Amino acid sequence: MKKKVGIVGVARTSYGKRPEAHLQDLSFEAVQKVLEQTGLRFTEDGSGIDATVSCSQDHWDGWTISSKNAIDGAGGHLRTEEKVAADGAYALYYAVLCILSGHHDCILIIAHTKESQVDGRLIENTGIEPMYGRMLGLDFTTCAALQARRYMDERGITPTQCARVVVKNRKNAMGNPAAPVSEILTEDDVLTAPILADPIRVPEAKPVADGACAVIVATEEKALQWTDRPVWVKGMGCCYDRHYPGYRDLIDPLALRKAATMAYGMAGVSDPRKEVDLVELSEYFAYQELLWCEGLGLCPEGEGGKLVDSGATGPGGDIPVNPSGGLLAGVPVNVAGLDRAVEAALQLRAEAEERQVEGARTALVHGTGGACGQMHCVLVLGR
Amino acid sequence: MSDEPLEIVIPMDLRFKWSAGPHLGHFLRELREGNIVANRCPECGRLQLPPTPVCGRCHVAMGTDWVPLSTKGTVISYSFVVDPMYDAGIGDMRPVPYTIAAIVLDGGPDVAFFHRLEEKDPEKVRVGMRVEAVFRPPGKRQGLMEDIIHFRTID
């Protein structure tokens, strides 16, 4: 990228179920934390945050233009506030563009969702085209199950390999204070757990989560002024495939490969397996971590299973994937992709505590939306 | 202030009247007659199912090159769904378990058609099995995907 955009602050709530909290409590909590951490305020003279990008979805909030849930706490009162109704990685992407365009120098991004307030499968059922797929009961879980079966059938991915993702990410989550999951599982626990939509078992699906996370991005000049540990956005790309999964070859994450190619090109990454130190990706279901690793070019096509078998994606491996525990640790939808950036930034600032990847200099961030990976957003972050 | 969490339940019942438009509308009218049709892109020649007004790949208007497909096909993926979910179509929880499948219909190799299978025994379903659409009786069809009851096994 010709101009540099830096992350100057990251913060979040914990992601357990929060029956006591209004949605606005969640977003305000994350915003207060990031303001306290950076010492920045909402200003109009260029000395602080110029504008806000919020990230949520009306159908999850049950409230049209649902950014109104966050607007006061996010500094949006009589100021510029724009909403990205997609995964949080897209909100970061959009905020970076706002800075690259010269429109703003500093932006607060706040993503928030309270999944526990509604039956999420019904919400995701309304994410499917109404007259053709929705009436059949398709939702993101059943579409994922069809993708998982096809991936396993065509590529020889085994239930044990998928279970290994759960075991790894659950174990990683024990070092992540924001993660609500509290139980380490064995492969056997996963392989004998109740079925959700086969071949997907309950612990292979992202748990229900509530919460918010906040990121502040700024121009190079301001980032250097405000923090001694800036994290730079080195490259980014996003790509949409067709909505109806019947049009896509579900074992080929084409949109992800294209998004990654754009991000790598901008960042000057030619061999991600060698040049990237860690990956925070969005696995709503265990098999997706394997398939997304293939799409990100971390292993050859069809070898996502062998990759997890080799231990390369585990702690101490050559390409740790989701050292935070990923989405299987419990991260709210929409918040998901922005939380990947929060985790990557903590790693690059050497603040990831127990889950720290030693010497991390370059990290991959991945967000996805739509049924079984319709759209993908990839960012390369570096210190 | 009391610390007791206060949660308020407010149901939402939204009735939409969706317009199917000429392309999906033609497909649904044909479905009511017991036929499954796709439309073909004049540029790349790929079939669109569900039919659309535009080919996303070529960005050209699809026109009216309608191609009848067989109501028989091959299962390329399936799932036994056991976690119940509310079904707005019936106003109640959808009965479980049910089997949802991706089916490539004979004559339509470009796209997968999603529907339920009659077979609910996990031991008896496999990728590659042959299935055929079972339609509701002619008088009971409404131009909906539900005009197909399910796909039955044919070998």
mmCIF file of C-alpha atoms in Angstrom, chain A residues 51-56 67 71 76 79-85 91 94-95 98 103-104 107-110:
data_model
loop_
_atom_site.group_PDB
_atom_site.id
_atom_site.type_symbol
_atom_site.label_atom_id
_atom_site.label_comp_id
_atom_site.label_asym_id
_atom_site.label_seq_id
_atom_site.Cartn_x
_atom_site.Cartn_y
_atom_site.Cartn_z
ATOM 1 C CA ALA A 51 -15.552 9.714 12.667
ATOM 2 C CA THR A 52 -17.102 6.377 13.593
ATOM 3 C CA VAL A 53 -17.726 3.240 11.553
ATOM 4 C CA SER A 54 -20.133 0.877 13.300
ATOM 5 C CA CYS A 55 -20.781 -2.720 12.354
ATOM 6 C CA SER A 56 -23.959 -4.685 13.077
ATOM 7 C CA SER A 67 -26.337 1.275 14.517
ATOM 8 C CA ILE A 71 -24.386 5.719 18.114
ATOM 9 C CA GLY A 76 -21.760 9.395 16.727
ATOM 10 C CA ARG A 79 -20.961 13.588 14.058
ATOM 11 C CA THR A 80 -20.096 11.326 11.127
ATOM 12 C CA GLU A 81 -21.177 7.747 11.786
ATOM 13 C CA GLU A 82 -21.486 5.147 9.050
ATOM 14 C CA LYS A 83 -22.597 1.565 9.378
ATOM 15 C CA VAL A 84 -21.220 -1.515 7.689
ATOM 16 C CA ALA A 85 -23.866 -4.260 7.701
ATOM 17 C CA ALA A 91 -15.821 -2.556 8.678
ATOM 18 C CA TYR A 94 -14.024 0.352 4.914
ATOM 19 C CA ALA A 95 -12.427 2.462 7.668
ATOM 20 C CA CYS A 98 -11.850 6.279 4.460
ATOM 21 C CA HIS A 103 -11.524 11.902 4.011
ATOM 22 C CA HIS A 104 -10.627 11.270 7.662
ATOM 23 C CA ILE A 107 -11.653 6.439 12.803
ATOM 24 C CA LEU A 108 -13.184 4.405 15.604
ATOM 25 C CA ILE A 109 -14.663 1.078 14.459
ATOM 26 C CA ILE A 110 -17.175 -0.584 16.757
#
